[in-house]
CSV table of C-alpha atoms and ligand atoms in Angstrom, one decimal:
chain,number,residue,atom,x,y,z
A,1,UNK,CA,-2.8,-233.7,10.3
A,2,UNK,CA,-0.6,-231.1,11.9
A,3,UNK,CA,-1.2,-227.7,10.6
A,4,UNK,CA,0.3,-226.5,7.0
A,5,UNK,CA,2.9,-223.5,6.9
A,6,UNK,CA,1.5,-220.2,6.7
A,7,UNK,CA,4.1,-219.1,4.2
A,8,UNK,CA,6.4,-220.8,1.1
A,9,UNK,CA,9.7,-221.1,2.9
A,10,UNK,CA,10.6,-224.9,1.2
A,11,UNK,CA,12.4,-225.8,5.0
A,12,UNK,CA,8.7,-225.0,6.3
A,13,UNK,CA,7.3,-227.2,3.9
A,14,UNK,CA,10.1,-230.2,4.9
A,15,UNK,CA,9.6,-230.1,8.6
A,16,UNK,CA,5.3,-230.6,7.9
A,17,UNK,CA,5.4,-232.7,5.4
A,18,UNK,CA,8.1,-235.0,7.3
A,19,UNK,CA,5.9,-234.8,10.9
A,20,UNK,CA,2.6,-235.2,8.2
A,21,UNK,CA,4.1,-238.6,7.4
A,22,UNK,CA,5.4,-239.9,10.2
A,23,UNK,CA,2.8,-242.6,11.2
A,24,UNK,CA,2.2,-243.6,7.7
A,25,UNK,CA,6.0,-244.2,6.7
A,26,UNK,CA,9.3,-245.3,8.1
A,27,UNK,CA,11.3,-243.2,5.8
A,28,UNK,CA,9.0,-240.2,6.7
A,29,UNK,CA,11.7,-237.4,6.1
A,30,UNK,CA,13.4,-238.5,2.6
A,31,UNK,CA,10.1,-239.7,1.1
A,32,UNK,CA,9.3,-235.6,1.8
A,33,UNK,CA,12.8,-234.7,0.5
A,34,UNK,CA,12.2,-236.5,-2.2
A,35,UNK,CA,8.5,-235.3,-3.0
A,36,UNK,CA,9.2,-231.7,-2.4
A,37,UNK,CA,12.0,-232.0,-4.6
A,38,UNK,CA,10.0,-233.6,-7.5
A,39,UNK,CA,7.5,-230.9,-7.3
A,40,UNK,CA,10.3,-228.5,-8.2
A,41,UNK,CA,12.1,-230.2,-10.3
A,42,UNK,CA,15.3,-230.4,-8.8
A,43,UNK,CA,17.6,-232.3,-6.8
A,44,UNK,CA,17.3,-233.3,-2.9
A,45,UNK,CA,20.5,-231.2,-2.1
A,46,UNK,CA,19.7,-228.4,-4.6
A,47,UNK,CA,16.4,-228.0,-2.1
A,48,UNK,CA,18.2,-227.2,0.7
A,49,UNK,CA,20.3,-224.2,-1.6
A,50,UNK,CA,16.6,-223.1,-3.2
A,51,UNK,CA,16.5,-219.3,-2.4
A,52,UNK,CA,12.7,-219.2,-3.7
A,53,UNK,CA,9.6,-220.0,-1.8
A,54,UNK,CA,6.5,-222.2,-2.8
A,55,UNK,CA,3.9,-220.1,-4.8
A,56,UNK,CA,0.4,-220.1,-3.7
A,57,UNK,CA,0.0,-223.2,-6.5
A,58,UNK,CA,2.8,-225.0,-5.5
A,59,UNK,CA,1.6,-225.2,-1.5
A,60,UNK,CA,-1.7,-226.6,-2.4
A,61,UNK,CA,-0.4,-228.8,-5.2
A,62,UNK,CA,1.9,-230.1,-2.2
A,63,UNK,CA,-1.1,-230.4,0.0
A,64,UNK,CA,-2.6,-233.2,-2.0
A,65,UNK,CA,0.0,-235.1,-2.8
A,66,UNK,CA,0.8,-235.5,1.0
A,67,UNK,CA,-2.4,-236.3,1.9
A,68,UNK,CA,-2.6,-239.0,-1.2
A,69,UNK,CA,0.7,-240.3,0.0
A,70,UNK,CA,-0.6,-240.9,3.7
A,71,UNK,CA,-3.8,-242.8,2.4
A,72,UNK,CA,-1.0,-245.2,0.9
A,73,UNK,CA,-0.2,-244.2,-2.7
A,74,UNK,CA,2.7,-244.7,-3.8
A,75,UNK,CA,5.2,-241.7,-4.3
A,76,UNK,CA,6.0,-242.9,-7.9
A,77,UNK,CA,2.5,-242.5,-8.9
A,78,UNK,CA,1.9,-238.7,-7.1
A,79,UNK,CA,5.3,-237.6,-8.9
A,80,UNK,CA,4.7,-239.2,-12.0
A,81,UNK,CA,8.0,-240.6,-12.3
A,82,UNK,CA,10.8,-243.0,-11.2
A,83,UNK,CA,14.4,-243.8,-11.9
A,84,UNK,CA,15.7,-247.3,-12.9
A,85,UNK,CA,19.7,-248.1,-14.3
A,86,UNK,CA,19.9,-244.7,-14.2
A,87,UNK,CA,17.5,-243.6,-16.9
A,88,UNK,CA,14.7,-241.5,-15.8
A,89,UNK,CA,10.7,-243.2,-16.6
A,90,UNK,CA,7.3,-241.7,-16.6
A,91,UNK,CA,4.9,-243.5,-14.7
A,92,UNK,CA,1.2,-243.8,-13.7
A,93,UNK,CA,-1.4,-246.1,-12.9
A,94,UNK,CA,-1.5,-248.2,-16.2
A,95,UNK,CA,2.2,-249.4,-15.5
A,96,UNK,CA,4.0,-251.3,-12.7
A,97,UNK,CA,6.3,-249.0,-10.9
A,98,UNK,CA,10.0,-250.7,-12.2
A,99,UNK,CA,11.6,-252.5,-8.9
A,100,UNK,CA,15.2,-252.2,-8.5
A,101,UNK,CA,15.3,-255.9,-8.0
A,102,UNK,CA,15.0,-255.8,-11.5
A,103,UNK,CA,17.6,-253.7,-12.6
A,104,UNK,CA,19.2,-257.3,-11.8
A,105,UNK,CA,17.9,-259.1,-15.3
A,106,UNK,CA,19.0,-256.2,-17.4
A,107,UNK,CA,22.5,-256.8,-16.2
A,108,UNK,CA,22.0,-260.3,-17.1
A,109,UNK,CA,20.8,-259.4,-20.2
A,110,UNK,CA,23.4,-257.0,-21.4
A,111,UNK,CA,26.1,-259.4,-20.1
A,112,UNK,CA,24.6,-262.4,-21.9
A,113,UNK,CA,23.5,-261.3,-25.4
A,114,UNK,CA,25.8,-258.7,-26.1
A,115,UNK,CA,28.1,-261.8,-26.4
A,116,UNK,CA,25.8,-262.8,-29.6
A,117,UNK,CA,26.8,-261.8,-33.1
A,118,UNK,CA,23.1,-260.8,-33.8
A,119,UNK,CA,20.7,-258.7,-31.0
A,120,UNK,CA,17.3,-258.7,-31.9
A,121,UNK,CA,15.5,-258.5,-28.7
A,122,UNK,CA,12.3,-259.0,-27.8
A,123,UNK,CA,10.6,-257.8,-23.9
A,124,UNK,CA,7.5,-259.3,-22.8
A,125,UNK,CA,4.9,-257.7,-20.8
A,126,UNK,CA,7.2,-254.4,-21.0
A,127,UNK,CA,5.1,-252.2,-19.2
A,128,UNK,CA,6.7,-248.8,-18.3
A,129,UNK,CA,9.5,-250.2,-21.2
A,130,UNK,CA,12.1,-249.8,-18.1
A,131,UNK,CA,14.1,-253.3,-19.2
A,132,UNK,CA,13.5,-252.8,-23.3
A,133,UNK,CA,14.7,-249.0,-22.9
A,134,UNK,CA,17.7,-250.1,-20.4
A,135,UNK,CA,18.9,-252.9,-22.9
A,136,UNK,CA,18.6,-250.9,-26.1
A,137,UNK,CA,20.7,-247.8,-24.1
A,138,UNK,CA,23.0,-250.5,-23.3
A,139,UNK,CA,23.5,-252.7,-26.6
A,140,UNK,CA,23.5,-250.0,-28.9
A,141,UNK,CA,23.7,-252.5,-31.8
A,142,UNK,CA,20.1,-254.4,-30.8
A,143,UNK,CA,16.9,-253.6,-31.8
A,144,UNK,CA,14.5,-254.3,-29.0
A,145,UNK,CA,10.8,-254.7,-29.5
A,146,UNK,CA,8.7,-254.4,-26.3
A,147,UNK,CA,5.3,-256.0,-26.2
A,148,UNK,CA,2.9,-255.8,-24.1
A,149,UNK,CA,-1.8,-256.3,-23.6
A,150,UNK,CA,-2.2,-253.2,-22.4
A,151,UNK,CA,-2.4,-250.1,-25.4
A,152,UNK,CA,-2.1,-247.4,-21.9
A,153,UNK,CA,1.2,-249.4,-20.6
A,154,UNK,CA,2.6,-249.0,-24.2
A,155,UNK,CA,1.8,-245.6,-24.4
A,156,UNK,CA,4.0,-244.9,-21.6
A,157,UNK,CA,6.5,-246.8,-22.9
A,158,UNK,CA,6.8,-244.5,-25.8
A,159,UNK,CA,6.8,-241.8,-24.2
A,160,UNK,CA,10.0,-242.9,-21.6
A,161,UNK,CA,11.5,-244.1,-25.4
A,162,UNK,CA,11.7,-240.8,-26.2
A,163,UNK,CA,12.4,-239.3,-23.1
A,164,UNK,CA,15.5,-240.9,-23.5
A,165,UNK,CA,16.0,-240.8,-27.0
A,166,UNK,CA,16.2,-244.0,-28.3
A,167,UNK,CA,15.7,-245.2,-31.8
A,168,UNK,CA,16.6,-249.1,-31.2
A,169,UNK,CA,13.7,-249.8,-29.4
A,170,UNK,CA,9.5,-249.9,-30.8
A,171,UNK,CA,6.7,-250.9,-29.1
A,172,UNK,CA,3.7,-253.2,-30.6
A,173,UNK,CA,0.3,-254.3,-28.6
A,174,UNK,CA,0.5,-257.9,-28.4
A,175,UNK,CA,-1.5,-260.7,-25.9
A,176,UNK,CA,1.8,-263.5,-25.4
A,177,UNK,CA,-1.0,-265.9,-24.2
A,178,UNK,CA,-2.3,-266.0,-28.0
A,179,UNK,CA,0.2,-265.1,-30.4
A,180,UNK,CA,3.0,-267.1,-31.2
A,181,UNK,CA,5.2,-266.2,-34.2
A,182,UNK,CA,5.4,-268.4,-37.5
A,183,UNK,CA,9.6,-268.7,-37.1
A,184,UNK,CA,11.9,-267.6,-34.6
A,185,UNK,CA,13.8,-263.9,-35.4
A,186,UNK,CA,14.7,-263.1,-31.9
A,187,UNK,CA,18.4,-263.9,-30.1
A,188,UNK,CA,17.0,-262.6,-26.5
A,189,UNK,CA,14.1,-262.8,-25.0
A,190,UNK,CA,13.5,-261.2,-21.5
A,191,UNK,CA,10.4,-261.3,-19.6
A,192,UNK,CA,8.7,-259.9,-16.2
A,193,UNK,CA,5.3,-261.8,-16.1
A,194,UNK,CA,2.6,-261.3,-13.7
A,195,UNK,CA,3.7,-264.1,-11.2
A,196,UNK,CA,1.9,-263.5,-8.3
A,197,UNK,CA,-0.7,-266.2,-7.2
A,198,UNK,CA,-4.5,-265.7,-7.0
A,199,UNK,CA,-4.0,-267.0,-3.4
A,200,UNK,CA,-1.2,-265.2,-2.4
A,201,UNK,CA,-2.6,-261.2,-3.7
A,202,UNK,CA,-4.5,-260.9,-0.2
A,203,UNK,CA,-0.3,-260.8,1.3
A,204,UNK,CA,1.1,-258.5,-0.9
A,205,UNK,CA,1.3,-254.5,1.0
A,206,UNK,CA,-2.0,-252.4,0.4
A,207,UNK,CA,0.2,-249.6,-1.6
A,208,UNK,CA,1.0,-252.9,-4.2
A,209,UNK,CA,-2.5,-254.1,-3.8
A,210,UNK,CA,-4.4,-250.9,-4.1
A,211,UNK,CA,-2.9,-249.0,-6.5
A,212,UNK,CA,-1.0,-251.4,-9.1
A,213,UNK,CA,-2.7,-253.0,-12.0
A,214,UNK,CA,-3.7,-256.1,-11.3
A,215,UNK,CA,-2.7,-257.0,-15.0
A,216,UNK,CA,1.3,-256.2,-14.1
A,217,UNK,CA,0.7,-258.6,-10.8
A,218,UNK,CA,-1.6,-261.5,-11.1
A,219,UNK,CA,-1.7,-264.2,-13.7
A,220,UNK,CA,-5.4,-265.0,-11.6
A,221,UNK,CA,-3.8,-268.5,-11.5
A,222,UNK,CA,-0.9,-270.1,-10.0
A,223,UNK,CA,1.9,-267.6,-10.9
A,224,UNK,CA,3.0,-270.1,-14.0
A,225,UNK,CA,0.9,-269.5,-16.6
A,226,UNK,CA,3.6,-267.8,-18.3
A,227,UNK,CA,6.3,-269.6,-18.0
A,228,UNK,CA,4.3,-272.9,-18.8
A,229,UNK,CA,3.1,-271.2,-22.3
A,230,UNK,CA,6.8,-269.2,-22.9
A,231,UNK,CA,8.2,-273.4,-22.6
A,232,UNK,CA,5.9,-274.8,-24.9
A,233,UNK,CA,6.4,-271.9,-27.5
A,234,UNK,CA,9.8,-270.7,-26.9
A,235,UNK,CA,11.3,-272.3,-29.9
A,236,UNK,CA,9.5,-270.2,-32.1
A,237,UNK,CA,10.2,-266.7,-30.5
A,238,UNK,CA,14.2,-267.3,-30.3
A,239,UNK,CA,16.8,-268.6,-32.5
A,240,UNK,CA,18.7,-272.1,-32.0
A,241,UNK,CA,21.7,-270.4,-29.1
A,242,UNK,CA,19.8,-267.6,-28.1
A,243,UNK,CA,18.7,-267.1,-24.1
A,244,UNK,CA,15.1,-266.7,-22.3
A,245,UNK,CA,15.9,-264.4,-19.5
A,246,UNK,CA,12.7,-264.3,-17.2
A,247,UNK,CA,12.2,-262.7,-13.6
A,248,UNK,CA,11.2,-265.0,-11.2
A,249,UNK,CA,9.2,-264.5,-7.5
A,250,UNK,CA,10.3,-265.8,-4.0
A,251,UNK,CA,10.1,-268.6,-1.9
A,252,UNK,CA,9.3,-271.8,-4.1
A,253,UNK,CA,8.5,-270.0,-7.5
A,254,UNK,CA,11.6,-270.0,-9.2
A,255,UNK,CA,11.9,-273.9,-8.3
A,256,UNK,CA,8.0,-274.1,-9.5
A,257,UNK,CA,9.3,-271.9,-13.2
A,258,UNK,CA,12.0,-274.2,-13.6
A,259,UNK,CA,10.1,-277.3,-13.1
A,260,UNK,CA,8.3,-275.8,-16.8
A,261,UNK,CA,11.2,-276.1,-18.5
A,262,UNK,CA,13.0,-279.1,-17.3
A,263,UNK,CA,11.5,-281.6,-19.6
A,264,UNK,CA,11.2,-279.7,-22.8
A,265,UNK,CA,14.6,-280.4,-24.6
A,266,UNK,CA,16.5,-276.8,-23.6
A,267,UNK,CA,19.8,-276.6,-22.9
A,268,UNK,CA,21.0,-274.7,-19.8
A,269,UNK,CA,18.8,-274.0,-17.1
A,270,UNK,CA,20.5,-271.8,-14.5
A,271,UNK,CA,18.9,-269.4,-11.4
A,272,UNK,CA,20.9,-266.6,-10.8
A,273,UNK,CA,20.6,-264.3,-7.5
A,274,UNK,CA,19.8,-261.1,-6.9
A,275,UNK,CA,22.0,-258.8,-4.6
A,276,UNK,CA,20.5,-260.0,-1.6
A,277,UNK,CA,21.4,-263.6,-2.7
A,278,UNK,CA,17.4,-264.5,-3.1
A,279,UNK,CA,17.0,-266.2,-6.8
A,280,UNK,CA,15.0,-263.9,-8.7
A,281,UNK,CA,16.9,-264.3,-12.2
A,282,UNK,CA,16.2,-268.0,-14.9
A,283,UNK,CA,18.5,-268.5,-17.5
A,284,UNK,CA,17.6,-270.9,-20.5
A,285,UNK,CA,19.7,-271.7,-23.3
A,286,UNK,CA,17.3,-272.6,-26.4
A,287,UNK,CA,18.9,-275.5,-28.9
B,1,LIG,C1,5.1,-257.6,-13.8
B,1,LIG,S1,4.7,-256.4,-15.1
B,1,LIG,C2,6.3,-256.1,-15.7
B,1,LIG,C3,6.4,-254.7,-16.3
B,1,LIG,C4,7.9,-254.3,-16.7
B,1,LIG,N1,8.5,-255.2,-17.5
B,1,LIG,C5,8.7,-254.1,-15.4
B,1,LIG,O1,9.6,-255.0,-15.1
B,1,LIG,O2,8.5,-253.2,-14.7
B,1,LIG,C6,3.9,-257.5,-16.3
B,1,LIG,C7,3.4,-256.8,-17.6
B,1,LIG,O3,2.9,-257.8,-18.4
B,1,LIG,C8,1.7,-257.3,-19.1
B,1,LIG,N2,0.9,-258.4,-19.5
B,1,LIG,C9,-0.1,-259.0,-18.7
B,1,LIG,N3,-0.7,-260.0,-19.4
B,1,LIG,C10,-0.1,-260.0,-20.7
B,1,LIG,C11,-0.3,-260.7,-21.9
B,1,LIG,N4,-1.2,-261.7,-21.9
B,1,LIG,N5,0.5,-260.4,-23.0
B,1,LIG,C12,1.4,-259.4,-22.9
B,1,LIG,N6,1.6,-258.7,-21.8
B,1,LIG,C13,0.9,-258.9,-20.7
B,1,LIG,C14,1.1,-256.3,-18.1
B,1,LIG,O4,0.3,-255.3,-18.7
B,1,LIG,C15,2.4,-255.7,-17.4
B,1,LIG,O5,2.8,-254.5,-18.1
């Protein structure tokens, strides 16, 4: 690694940290903007306008995080934080690090069921809580519940609640794959599931691979499970006219998710695309 500055000037601490990461990352220089900038807690262009150096702390602290970044964690996960649909979120290892991509089903979401008179919500497998927080910012009138297996995803959930101070939205432990309700309350129900194939985990990049839990990726199956289980139960999570809004993969997956609804009596079934035209978005009407 090429040698660390001798002193805490912040563009001394740019120019290594950008040359430190070259052969690990394409986007060497703004993945050290952005870093650098985390560290001290401000923005990329407020760096550039910092008249203070890096203390003695700071430089080390700096060190590490470089050094994790170049063995392939992700930056998220060093900084502890991300931003998705504009709200601010906590993360760390027990939560999936929210994908823009997604920011796709809560427009959906917020375009769809703020059109119904009633906006009980429910998000499953909320990890990080990035869709149940987004919705609840964005339908003040709905009461979103986010569920999730994992007690250390929900705890971070909690936390990014309150980061952004919202009231409309609770959190309760809860394994999809064996509860079902006794009668449906819900008008929405949105869902990211783990989708990704046992077969297919060997493709995904080593930062995914590595340093994601395997609970927020894999179903261990064939990416269905589910959606399978969400269409044989669905009926008694949502009301008669309310919408499943679910995140589906690539290639042939959100053909395969359909096919588990098709043939059990719902009304619309629509795939909507994502901004690079790839459908990642299904739509079902319940009846
Ligand atoms: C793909 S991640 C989605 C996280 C978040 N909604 C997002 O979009 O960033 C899937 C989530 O489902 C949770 N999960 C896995 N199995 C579950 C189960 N049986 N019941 C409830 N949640 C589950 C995981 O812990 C993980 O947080």
């Amino acid at each position: 690694m090429v040698t660390a500055p001798q002193d805490g000037q912040i563009t001394n601490w740019l120019n290594w940290s950008a040359a430190a990461l070259v052969h690990s990352l394409e986007d060497n220089k703004q993945e050290a903007e952005w870093l650098l900038s985390s560290l001290l807690n401000c923005s990329k262009s407020e760096l550039y306008l910092q008249k203070n150096e890096l203390s003695e702390k700071q430089c080390e602290l700096f060190q590490d995080w470089i050094s994790r970044r170049i063995k392939g964690e992700p930056a998220q996960y060093i900084a502890g934080w991300t931003e998705f649909y504009g709200h601010r979120f906590n993360v760390n290892k027990s939560v999936l690090i929210p994908r823009a991509e997604t920011e796709r089903l809560v427009d959906v979401a917020i375009y769809t069921l703020q059109e119904l008179e009633k906006h009980q919500i429910v998000d499953i497998g909320t990890g990080s809580g990035c869709i149940a927080i987004s919705v609840a910012a964005e339908i003040p009138s709905a009461s979103v519940l986010g569920l999730d297996i994992s007690p250390e995803a929900l705890v971070t959930a909690e936390e990014n609640a309150s980061i952004n101070k919202l009231l409309n939205v609770q959190f309760l432990q809860t394994d999809f794959l064996q509860f079902t309700p006794s009668e449906p309350v819900y008008d929405g129900l949105l869902m990211t599931p783990p989708y990704i194939p046992t077969n297919e985990m060997d493709t995904l990049m080593k930062e995914v691979r590595d340093y994601e839990p395997d609970l927020a990726l894999t179903d261990h199956e064939d990416g269905l499970t589910f959606y399978r289980h969400l269409a044989d139960t669905a009926q008694k999570w949502v009301r008669p006219g309310g919408w499943l809004i679910l995140e589906v993969g690539l290639g042939e997956h959100p053909q395969k998710a359909i096919t588990c609804f098709d043939t059990k009596g719902f009304a619309q079934l629509e795939l909507i695309a994502d901004f690079n035209t790839d459908d990642r978005i299904l739509k079902v009407q319940v009846v």
